[in-house]
């Protein structure tokens, strides 16, 4: 048994398994846990569940997400103990930086500099496009959500599931598996375990996504009314796209995530794209498809990343410039 903080028994740089990740975490005395910018429930749920377990194990820990925007209010439902701090208050040089659901350094946003200032870093992720940016990584592209990897680490840490941990994990699991549409029996088994331990899906999902401001109805109608179908795009599979302007994106920034799924439902075997203008001529693009063409490849070529059926990228330019780039990459990935 090594003294606390000793690194004699720690795995070397490179890939680690859940037991190796747990050893690194247990040895740390000052941990900053982060998720990707504009966190979704997998990033936030993973980070909060891991940090909650570490704090209970006596490891000092802070959770944050790279700015510029504040964390969506709805994710507060996953953080009853108030572990999340604004990125401006995140420790400047933590002993250990842990990233959850982050595929590239760029996706750390304001907190990317911590890769240089932290003593070491550990990435826990499930993106095929993971770039290997951290000192150590627990990465499994076959995992349907990062929370499954976090669950395995929690087991190694000896953490008991309770309602706080279970809700955080369930939110990420449900969201990243499209409501258990994919992820198979492993996802369903973990879902059952989490429900048994106190994740109450109906109330939880209502807190996370089930309530919206009334004004969103008209705003959403306007976004959907502007949708366009391009049947010959993506090598003939078709593209349905819509755009959210800056004013709508600013006012309804927590609401827009579900729109791309509505577009996809009308795209047949084709592709859906939601272009959200986050700032003047700055765009965040969400792509959804059916696995072919490989949207991870398309998004990576445009500076982003993701999975075959769900990917995204951020880029500046006019809407038409972005669409032209997107059409070209969709065609080449469909070829
Ligand atoms: P979203 O459309 O934002 O829900 O993202 C869909 C998938 O693509 C998620 O797995 C994201 O982590 C990934 N993704 C989105 N935007 C980016 C980006 N700029 N860089 C890398 N991956 C991204
Ligand atoms: Mn994510
Ligand atoms: Mn994820």
Short mmCIF file of C-alpha atoms and ligand atoms in Angstrom, two decimals, residues 35-44 100-102 107 125-127 146 175-176 307, ligand 2:
data_model
loop_
_atom_site.label_atom_id
_atom_site.label_comp_id
_atom_site.label_asym_id
_atom_site.label_seq_id
_atom_site.Cartn_x
_atom_site.Cartn_y
_atom_site.Cartn_z
CA UNK A 35 -16.91 17.99 -19.56
CA UNK A 36 -17.05 19.40 -23.06
CA UNK A 37 -18.24 22.93 -23.85
CA UNK A 38 -21.99 23.32 -24.15
CA UNK A 39 -22.32 20.21 -21.97
CA UNK A 40 -25.02 17.68 -22.70
CA UNK A 41 -26.36 15.25 -20.11
CA UNK A 42 -23.58 12.70 -20.83
CA UNK A 43 -20.81 15.25 -20.24
CA UNK A 44 -22.48 16.81 -17.20
CA UNK A 100 -15.41 13.40 -19.40
CA UNK A 101 -17.00 12.99 -22.85
CA UNK A 102 -14.37 15.31 -24.39
CA UNK A 107 -13.70 20.85 -26.79
CA UNK A 125 -14.50 9.25 -23.33
CA UNK A 126 -16.35 7.21 -25.94
CA UNK A 127 -15.78 9.17 -29.15
CA UNK A 146 -19.37 8.04 -21.34
CA UNK A 175 -29.69 10.98 -23.66
CA UNK A 176 -26.74 9.42 -25.46
CA UNK A 307 -20.04 9.48 -33.87
MN1 LIG B 2 -21.57 14.87 -25.23
#
